[in-house]
mmCIF file of C-alpha atoms and ligand atoms in Angstrom:
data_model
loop_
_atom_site.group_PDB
_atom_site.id
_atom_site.type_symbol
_atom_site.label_atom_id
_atom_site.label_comp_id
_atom_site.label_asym_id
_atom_site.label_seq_id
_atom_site.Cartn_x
_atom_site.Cartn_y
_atom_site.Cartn_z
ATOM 1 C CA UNK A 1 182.888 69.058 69.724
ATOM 2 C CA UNK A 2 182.452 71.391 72.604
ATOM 3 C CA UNK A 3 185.297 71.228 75.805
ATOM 4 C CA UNK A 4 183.402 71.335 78.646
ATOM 5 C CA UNK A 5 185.769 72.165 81.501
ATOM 6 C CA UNK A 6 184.472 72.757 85.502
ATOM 7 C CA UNK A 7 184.532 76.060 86.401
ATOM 8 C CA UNK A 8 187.385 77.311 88.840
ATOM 9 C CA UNK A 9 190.067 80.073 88.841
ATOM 10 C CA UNK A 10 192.294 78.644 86.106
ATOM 11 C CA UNK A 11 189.318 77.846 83.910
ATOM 12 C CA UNK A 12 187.604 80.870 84.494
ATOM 13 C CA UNK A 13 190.784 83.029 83.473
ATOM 14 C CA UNK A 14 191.397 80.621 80.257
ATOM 15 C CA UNK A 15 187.546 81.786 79.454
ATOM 16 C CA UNK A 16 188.347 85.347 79.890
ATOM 17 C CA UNK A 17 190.870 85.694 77.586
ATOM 18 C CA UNK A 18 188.753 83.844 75.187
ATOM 19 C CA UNK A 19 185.907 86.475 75.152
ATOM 20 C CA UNK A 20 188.816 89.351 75.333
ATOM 21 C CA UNK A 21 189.941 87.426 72.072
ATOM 22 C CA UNK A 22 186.555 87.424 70.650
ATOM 23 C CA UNK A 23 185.483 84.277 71.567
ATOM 24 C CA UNK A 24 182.964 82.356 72.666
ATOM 25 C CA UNK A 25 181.675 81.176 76.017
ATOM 26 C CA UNK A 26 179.002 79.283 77.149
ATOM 27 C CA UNK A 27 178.965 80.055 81.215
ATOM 28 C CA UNK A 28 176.450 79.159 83.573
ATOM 29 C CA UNK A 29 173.823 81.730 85.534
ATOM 30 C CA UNK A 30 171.659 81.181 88.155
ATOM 31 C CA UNK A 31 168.670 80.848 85.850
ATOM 32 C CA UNK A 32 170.363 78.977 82.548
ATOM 33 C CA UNK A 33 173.427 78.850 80.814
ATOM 34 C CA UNK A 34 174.302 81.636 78.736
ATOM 35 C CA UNK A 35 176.556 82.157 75.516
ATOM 36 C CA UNK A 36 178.460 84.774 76.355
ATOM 37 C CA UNK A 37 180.918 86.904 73.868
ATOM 38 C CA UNK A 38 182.581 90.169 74.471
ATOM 39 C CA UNK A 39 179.030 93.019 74.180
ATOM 40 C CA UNK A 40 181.719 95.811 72.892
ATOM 41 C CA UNK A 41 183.147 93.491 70.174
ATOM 42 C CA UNK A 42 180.648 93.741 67.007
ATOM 43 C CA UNK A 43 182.487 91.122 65.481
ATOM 44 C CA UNK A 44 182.681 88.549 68.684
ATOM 45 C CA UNK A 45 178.691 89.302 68.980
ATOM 46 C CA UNK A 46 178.061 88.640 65.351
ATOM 47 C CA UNK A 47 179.408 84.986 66.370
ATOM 48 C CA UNK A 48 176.799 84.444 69.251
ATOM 49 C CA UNK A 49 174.312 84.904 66.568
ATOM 50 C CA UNK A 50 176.001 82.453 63.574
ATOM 51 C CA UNK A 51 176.161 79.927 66.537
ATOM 52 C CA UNK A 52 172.564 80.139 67.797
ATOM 53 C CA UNK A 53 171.509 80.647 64.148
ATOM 54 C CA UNK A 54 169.385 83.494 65.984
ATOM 55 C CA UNK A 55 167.527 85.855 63.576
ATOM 56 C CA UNK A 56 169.626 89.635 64.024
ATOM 57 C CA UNK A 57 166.411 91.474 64.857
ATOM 58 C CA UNK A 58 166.225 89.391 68.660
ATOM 59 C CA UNK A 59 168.093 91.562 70.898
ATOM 60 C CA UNK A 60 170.563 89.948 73.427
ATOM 61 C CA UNK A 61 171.205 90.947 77.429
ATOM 62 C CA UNK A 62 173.920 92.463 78.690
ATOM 63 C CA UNK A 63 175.621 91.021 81.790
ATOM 64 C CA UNK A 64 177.671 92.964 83.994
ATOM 65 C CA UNK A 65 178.850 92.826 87.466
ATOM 66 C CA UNK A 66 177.799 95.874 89.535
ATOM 67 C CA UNK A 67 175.960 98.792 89.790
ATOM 68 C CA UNK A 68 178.795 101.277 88.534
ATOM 69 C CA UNK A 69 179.025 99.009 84.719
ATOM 70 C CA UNK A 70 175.782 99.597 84.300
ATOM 71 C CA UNK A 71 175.568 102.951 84.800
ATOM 72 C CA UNK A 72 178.184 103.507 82.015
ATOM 73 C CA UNK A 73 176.019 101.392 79.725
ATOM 74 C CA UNK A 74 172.094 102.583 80.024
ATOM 75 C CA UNK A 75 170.626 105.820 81.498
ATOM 76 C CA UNK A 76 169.324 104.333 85.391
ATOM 77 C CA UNK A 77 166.593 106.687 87.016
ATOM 78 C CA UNK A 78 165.359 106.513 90.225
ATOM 79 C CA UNK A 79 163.405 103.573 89.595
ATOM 80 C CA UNK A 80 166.013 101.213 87.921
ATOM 81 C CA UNK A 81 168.558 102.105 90.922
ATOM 82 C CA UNK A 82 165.734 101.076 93.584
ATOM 83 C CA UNK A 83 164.983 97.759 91.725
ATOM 84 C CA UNK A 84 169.040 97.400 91.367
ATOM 85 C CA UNK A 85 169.091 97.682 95.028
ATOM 86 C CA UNK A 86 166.984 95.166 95.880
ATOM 87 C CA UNK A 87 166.760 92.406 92.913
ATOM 88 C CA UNK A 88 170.526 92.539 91.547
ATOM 89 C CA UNK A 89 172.675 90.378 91.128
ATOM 90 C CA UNK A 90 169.408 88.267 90.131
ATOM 91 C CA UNK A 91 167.300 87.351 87.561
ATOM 92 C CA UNK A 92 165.614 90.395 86.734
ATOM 93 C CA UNK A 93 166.322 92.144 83.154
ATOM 94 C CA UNK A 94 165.875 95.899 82.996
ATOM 95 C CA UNK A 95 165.222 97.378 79.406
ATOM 96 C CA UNK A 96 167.036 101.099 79.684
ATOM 97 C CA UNK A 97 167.975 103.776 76.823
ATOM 98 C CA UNK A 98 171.368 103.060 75.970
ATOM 99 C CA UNK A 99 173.843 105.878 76.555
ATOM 100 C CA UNK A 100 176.043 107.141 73.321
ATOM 101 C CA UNK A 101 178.559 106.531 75.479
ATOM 102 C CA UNK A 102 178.098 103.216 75.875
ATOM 103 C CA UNK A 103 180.272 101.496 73.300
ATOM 104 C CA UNK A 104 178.050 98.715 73.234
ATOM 105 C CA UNK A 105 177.906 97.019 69.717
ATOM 106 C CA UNK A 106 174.563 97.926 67.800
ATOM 107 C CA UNK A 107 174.377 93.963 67.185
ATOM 108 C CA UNK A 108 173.391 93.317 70.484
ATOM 109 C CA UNK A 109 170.697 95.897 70.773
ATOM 110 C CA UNK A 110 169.058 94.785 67.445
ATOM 111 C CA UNK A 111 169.492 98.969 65.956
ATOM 112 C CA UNK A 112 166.543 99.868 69.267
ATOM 113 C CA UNK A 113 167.459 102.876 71.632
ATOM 114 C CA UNK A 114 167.619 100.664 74.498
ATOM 115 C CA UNK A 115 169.645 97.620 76.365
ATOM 116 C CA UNK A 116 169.140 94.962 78.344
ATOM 117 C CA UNK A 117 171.087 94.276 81.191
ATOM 118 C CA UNK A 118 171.112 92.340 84.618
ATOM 119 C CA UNK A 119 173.718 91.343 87.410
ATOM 120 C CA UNK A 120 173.806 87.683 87.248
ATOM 121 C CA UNK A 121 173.977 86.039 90.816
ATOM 122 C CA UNK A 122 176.467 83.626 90.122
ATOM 123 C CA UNK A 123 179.789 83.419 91.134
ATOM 124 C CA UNK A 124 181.071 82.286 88.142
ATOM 125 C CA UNK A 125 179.340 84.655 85.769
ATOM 126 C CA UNK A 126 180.253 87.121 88.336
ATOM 127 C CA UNK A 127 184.161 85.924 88.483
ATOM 128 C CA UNK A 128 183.809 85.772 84.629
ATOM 129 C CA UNK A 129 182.321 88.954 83.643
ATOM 130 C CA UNK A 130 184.986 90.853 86.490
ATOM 131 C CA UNK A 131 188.254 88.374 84.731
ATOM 132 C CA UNK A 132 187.342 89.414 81.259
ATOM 133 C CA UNK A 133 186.910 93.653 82.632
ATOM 134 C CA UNK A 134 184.127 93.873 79.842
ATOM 135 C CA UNK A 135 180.461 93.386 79.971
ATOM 136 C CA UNK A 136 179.411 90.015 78.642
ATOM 137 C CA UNK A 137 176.462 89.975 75.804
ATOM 138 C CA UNK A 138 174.752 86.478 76.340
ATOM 139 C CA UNK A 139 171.552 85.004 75.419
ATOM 140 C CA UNK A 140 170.295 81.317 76.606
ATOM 141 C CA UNK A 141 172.908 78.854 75.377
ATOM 142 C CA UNK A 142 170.555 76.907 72.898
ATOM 143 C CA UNK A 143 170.215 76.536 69.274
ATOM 144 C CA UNK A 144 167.238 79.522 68.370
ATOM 145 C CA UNK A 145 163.785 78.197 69.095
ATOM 146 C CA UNK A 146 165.021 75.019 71.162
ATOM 147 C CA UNK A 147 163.838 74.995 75.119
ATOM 148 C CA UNK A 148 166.906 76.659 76.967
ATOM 149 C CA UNK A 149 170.132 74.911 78.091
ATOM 150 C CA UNK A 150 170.620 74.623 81.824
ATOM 151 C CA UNK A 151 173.328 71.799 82.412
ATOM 152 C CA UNK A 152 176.647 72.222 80.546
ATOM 153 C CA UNK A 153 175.742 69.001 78.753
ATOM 154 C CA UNK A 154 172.614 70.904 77.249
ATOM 155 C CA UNK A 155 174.647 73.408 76.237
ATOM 156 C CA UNK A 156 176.657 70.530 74.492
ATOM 157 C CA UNK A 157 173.970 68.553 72.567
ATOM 158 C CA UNK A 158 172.287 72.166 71.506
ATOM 159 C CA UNK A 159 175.193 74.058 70.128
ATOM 160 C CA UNK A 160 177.558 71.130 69.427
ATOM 161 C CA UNK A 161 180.701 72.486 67.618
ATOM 162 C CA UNK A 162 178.743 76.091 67.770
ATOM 163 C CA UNK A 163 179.791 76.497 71.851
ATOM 164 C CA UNK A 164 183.304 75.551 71.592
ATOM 165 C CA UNK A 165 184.187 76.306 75.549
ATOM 166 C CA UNK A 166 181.797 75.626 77.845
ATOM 167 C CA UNK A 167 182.445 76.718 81.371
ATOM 168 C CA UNK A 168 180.758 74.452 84.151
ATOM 169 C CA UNK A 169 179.028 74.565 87.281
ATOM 170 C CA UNK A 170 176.329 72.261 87.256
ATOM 171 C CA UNK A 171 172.632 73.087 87.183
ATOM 172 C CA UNK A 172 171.254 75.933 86.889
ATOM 173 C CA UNK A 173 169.428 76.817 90.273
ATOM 174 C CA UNK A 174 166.250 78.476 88.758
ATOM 175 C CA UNK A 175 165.776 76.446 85.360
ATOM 176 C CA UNK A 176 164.243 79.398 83.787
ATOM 177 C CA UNK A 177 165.453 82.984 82.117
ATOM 178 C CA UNK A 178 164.759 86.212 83.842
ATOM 179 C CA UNK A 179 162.029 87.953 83.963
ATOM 180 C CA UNK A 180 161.970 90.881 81.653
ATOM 181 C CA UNK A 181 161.220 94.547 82.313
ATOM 182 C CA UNK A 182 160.972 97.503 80.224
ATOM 183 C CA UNK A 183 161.345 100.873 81.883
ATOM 184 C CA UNK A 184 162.310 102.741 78.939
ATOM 185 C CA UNK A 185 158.464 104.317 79.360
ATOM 186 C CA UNK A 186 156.476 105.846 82.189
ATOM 187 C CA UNK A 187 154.308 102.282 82.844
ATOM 188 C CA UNK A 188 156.344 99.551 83.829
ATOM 189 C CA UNK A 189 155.885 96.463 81.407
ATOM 190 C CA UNK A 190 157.272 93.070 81.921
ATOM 191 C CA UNK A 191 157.827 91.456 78.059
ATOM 192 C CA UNK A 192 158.383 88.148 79.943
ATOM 193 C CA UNK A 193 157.424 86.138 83.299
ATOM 194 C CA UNK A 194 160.370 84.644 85.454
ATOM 195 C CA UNK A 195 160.703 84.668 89.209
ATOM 196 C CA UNK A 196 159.863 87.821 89.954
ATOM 197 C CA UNK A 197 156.100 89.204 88.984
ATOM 198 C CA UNK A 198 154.104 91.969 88.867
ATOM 199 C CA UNK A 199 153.589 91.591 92.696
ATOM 200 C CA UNK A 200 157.082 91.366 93.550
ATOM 201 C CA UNK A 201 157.852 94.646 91.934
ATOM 202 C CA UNK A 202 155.079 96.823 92.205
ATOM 203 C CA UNK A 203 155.780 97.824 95.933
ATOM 204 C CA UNK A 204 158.944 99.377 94.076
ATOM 205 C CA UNK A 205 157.129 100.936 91.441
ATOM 206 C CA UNK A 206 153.444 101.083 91.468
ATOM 207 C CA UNK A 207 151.457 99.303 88.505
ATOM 208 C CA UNK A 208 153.582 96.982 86.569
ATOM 209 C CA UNK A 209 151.410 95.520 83.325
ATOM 210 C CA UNK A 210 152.288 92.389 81.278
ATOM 211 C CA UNK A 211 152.793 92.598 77.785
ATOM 212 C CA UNK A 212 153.823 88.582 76.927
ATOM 213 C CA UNK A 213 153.425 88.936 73.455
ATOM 214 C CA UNK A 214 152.581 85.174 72.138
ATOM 215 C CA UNK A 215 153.100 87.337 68.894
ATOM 216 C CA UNK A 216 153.410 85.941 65.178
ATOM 217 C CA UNK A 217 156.537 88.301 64.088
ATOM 218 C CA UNK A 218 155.262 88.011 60.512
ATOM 219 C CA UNK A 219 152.100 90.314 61.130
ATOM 220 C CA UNK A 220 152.343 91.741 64.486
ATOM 221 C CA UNK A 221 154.194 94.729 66.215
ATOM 222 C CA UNK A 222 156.178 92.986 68.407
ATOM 223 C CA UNK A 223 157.745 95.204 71.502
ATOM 224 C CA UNK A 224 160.222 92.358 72.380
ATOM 225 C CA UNK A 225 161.094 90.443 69.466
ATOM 226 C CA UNK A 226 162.265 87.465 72.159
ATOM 227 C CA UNK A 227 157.993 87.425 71.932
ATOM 228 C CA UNK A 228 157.503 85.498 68.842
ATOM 229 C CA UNK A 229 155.377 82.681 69.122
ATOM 230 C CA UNK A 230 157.592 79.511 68.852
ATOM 231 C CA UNK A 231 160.296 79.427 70.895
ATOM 232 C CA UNK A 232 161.575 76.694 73.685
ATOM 233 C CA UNK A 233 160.179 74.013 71.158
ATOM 234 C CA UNK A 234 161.168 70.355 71.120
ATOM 235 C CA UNK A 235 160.870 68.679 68.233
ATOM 236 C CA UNK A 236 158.038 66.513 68.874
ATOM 237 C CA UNK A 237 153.768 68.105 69.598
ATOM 238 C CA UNK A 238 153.603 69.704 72.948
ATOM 239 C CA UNK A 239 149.828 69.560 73.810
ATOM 240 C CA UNK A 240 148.719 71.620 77.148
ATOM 241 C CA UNK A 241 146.573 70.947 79.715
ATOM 242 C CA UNK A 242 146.186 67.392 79.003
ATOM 243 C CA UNK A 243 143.550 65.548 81.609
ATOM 244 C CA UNK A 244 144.236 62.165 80.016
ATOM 245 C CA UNK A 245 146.483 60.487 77.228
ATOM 246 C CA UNK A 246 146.710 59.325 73.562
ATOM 247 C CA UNK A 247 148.283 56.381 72.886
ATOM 248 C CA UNK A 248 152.278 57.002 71.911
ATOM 249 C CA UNK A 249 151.851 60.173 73.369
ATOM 250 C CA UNK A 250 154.583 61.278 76.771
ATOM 251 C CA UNK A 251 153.646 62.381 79.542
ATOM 252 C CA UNK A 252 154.923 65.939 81.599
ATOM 253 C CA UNK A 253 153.247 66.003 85.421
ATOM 254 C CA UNK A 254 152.512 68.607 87.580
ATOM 255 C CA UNK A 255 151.056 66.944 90.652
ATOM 256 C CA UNK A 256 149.612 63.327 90.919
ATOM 257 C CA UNK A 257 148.794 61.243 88.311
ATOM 258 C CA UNK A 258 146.897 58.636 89.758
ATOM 259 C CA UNK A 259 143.608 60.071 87.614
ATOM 260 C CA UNK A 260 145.463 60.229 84.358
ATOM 261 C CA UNK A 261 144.422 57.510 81.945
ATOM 262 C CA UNK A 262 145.565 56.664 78.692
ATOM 263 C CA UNK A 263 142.521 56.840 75.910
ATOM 264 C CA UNK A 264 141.696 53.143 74.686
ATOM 265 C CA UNK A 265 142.671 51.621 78.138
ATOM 266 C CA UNK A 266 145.501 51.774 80.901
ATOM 267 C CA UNK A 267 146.980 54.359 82.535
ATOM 268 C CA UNK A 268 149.506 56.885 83.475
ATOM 269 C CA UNK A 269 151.411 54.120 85.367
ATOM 270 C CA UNK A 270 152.217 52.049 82.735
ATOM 271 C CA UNK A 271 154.009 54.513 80.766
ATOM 272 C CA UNK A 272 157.865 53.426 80.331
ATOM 273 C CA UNK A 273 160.578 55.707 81.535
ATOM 274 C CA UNK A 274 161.451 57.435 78.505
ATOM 275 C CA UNK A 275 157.656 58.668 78.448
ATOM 276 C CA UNK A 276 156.919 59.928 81.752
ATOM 277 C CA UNK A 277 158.462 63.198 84.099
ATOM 278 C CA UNK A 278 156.533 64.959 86.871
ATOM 279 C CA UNK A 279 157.964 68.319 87.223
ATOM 280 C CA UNK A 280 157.595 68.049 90.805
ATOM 281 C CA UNK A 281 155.191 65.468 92.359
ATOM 282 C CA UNK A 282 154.123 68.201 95.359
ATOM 283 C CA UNK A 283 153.338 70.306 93.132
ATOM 284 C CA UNK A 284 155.850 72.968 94.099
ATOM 285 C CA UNK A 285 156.267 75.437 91.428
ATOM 286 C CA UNK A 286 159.879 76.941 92.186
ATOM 287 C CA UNK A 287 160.696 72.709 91.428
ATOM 288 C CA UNK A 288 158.629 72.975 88.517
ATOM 289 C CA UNK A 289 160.439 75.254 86.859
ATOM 290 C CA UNK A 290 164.064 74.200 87.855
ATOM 291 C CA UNK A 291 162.853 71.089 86.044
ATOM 292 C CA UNK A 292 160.847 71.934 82.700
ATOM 293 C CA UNK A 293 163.192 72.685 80.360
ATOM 294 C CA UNK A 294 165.341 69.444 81.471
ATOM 295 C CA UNK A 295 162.166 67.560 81.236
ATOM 296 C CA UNK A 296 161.373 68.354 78.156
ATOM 297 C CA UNK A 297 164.519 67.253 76.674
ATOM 298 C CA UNK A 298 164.105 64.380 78.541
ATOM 299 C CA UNK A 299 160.846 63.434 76.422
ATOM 300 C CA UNK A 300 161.611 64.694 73.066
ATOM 301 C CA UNK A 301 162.360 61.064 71.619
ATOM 302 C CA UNK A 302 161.694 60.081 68.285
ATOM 303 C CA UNK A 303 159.284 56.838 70.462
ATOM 304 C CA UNK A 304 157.433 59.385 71.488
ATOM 305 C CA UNK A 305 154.902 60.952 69.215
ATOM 306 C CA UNK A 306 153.881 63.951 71.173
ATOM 307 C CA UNK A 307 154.397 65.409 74.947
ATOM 308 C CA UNK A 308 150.699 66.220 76.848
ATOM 309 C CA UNK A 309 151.514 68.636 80.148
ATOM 310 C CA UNK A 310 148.618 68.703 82.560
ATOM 311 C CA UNK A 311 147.720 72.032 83.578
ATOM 312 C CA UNK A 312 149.647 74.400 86.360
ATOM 313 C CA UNK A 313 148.601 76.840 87.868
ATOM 314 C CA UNK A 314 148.661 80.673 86.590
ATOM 315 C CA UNK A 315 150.012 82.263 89.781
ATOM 316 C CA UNK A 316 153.656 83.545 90.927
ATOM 317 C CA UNK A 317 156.418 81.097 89.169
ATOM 318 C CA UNK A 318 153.174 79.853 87.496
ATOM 319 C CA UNK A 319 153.064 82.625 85.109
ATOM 320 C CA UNK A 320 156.618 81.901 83.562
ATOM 321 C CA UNK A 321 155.949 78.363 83.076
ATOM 322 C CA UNK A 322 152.767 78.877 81.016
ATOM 323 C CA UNK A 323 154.962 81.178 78.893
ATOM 324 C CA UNK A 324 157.388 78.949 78.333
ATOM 325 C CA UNK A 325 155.026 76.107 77.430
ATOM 326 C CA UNK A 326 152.235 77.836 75.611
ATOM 327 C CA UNK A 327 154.995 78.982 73.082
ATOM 328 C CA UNK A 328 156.729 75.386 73.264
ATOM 329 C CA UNK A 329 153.158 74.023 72.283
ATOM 330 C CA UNK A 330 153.257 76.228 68.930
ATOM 331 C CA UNK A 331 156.232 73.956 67.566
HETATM 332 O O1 LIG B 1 168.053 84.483 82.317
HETATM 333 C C1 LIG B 1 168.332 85.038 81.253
HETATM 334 O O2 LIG B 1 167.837 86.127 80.935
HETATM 335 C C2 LIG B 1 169.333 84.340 80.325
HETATM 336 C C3 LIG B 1 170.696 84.329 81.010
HETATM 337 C C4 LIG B 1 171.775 83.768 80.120
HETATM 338 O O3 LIG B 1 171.001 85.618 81.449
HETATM 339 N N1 LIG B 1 169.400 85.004 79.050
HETATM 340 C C5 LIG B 1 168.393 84.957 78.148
HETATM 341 O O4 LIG B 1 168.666 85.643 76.988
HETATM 342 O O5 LIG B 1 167.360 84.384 78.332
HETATM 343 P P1 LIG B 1 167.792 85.507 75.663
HETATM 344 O O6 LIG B 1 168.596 86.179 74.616
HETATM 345 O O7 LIG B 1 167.453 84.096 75.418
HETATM 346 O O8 LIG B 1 166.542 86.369 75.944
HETATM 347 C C6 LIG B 1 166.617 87.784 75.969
HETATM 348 C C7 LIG B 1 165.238 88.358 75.870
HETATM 349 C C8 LIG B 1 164.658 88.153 74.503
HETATM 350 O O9 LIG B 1 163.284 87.856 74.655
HETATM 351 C C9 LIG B 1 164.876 89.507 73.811
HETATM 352 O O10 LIG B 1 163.958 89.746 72.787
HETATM 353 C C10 LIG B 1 164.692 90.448 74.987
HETATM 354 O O11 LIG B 1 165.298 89.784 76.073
HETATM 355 N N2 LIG B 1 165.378 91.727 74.772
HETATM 356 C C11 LIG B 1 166.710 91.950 74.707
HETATM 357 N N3 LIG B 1 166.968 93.252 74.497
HETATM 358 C C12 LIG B 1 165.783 93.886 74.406
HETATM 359 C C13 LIG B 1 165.382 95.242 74.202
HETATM 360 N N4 LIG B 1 166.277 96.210 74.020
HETATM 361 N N5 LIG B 1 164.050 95.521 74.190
HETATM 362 C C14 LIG B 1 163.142 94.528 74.391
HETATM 363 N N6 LIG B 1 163.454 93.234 74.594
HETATM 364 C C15 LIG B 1 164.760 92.907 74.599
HETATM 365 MG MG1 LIG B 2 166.582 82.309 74.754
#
C-alpha cells in the first residue's frame, strides 16, 4: 500500500528526510509525477529502478533547483545557460557531459558521459528538491512501459507497494514529460517532443533536428534508450487514427464525433461511459495532452477489447502526443 499524503511544509520535510535516508518518493511536477530518490545515493537509485522494474540501461533525469546545482553537476556552455534562462524551471530536459566532479551515481546515467537534468516548475518539487539539499534522480512515476502517472492516485494503482510515500498536489498541469534535448554535440537534437519544439528553441540556438527514435532496442542504435518502441502502453490494442469503430472496441476523441460510426451499425453516441473520452472536444491541444495519459487509463478495461484514437494533428503540442501514442499503439 502506498501513503499518499497532500503536500505541505510538514509533509514535504517528512519526504526529505526520506530521500536523505535513501528512500523513495513519488512527488508531483508540472508535467507528471515523478519517483524521486536521492541522484548521489547509488544504492537509493538502484531502488527507483527495482520499483519501476525499469531495464538499467534507461537513463533517469536529474532534478535540481537552480542554476548554480546544475552547474556543479554537467558542463553548461553558452547555449545551455541561454536556454536555462529562458525555459527553467520548466519542462525542458538538457542532455550535458557530466562533470567528474559531479558525484552523481553512474546508475542514473546508465555508464554514458552525459546527464539529464531540468528545474522542475513546481513548488513542491522545488520545496522538495531545496528540503532534501541534494539533487533528486526521478523518472515518470509508473510501472516501466505503462502510460505515465499524473494524479497521486496513478502513481498508486501503477507502483502499488513499489511507491511507498507519495507526496500530493493534484494534477499534473501539463499531462505530459518534458521535452528532451541533447546538447552534448554541435547540432541540437531533441530525443523526445513535449511542450516546447523545434520552433520554440531554435531562436536560441539555430537548427534544432528531431531524432524520436520509435527504435526496436533489440537491433537498433538507440541514442536515448527512453526511445524504444513500446512504452506508455495500456494493456489493451491502441489503434491510431481511427475514422470509425469496431464493435467492443473504445473510443479516444480529438474533436467531434458526430461522423464516427461504429462498423455493423450505430454510432459513436451510443458508446457507454467506460468506452468513450474526448481529449478535448475543441480540439485544443495543450487540453489534449493534460488529458491523454488519464484517458487512457480511463479506457484500459478488460470490456473493452481495444482503444481506436482518431487522428491529431502533427503540429506544436501535436508532435508529443503522436509520440506518446504511436509507441502506446506498439503494445
Ligand atoms: O517530465 C519529465 O521529464 C518527467 C518528470 C518526472 O520530470 N520525467 C521523466 O523521466 O519523464 P523518464 O525517466 O520517464 O524519462 C527520461 C527520458 C528517457 O527517455 C531517457 O532515456 C532519457 O530521458 N535520458 C535520460 N538520460 C539520458 C542521457 N544521458 N542521454 C539520452 N537520453 C537520456
Ligand atoms: Mg517514463
Amino acid at each position: 500500500m502506498s501513503i499518499i499524503k497532500t503536500a505541505n511544509e510538514a509533509t514535504i520535510a517528512e519526504a526529505a528526510q526520506i530521500i536523505q535516508d535513501g528512500g523513495l518518493v513519488a512527488l508531483p511536477t508540472e508535467t507528471v509525477y515523478g519517483l524521486g530518490a536521492n541522484a548521489l545515493d547509488g544504492q537509493a537509485v538502484a531502488r527507483i529502478f527495482a520499483a519501476k522494474k525499469r531495464p538499467s540501461f534507461n537513463p533517469l533525469i536529474v532534478h535540481v533547483a537552480d542554476v548554480a546545482s546544475a552547474q556543479k553537476i554537467v558542463k553548461m556552455d553558452a547555449r545551455a545557460l541561454g536556454l536555462a534562462d529562458e525555459f527553467w524551471p520548466g519542462p525542458l530536459t538538457l542532455i550535458l557531459p557530466k562533470l567528474d566532479t559531479a558525484g552523481i551515481s553512474d546508475l542514473v546515467s546508465a555508464g554514458l558521459p552525459t546527464i539529464a537534468i531540468r528545474i522542475p516548475a513546481h513548488k513542491v518539487a522545488l520545496a522538495l528538491i531545496k528540503k532534501s539539499a541534494v539533487p533528486i534522480a526521478a523518472p515518470s512515476a509508473n510501472s516501466s512501459g505503462e502510460p505515465s502517472a499524473t494524479t497521486p492516485r496513478h502513481v498508486a494503482k501503477s507502483l502499488g507497494d513499489n511507491a511507498p510515500f507519495i507526496l500530493a498536489a493534484g494534477a499534473c498541469d501539463v499531462g505530459l514529460e518534458s521535452t528532451v534535448l541533447d546538447l552534448s554535440g554541435d547540432v541540437p537534437i531533441i530525443l523526445r517532443p513535449g511542450v516546447f519544439t523545434a520552433e520554440d528553441l531554435e531562436p536560441y540556438l539555430g537548427k534544432v533536428d528531431y531524432d524520436l527514435g520509435h527504435k526496436d532496442a533489440s537491433k537498433d542504435q538507440v541514442k536515448s534508450p527512453g526511445q524504444i518502441l513500446k512504452h506508455y502502453a495500456p494493456s489493451i490494442p491502441v489503434r491510431l487514427n481511427a475514422v470509425d469503430l469496431e464493435k467492443g472496441e473504445a473510443l479516444l476523441a480529438f474533436g467531434s464525433t458526430k461522423f464516427m460510426g461504429i462498423r455493423g451499425g450505430g454510432s459513436a453516441k451510443d458508446l457507454t461511459d467506460t468506452a468513450c473520452r474526448n481529449l478535448s472536444e475543441e480540439s485544443d491541444l495543450t487540453e489534449a495532452a493534460s488529458n491523454l495519459f488519464t484517458m487512457l487509463r480511463d479506457l484500459d478495461m478488460p470490456e473493452n477489447k481495444g482503444i481506436a484514437v482518431m487522428s491529431i494533428p502533427g503540429q506544436g503540442l501535436g508532435i508529443a502526443i503522436n509520440d506518446r501514442l504511436s509507441r502506446a499503439a506498439q503494445g
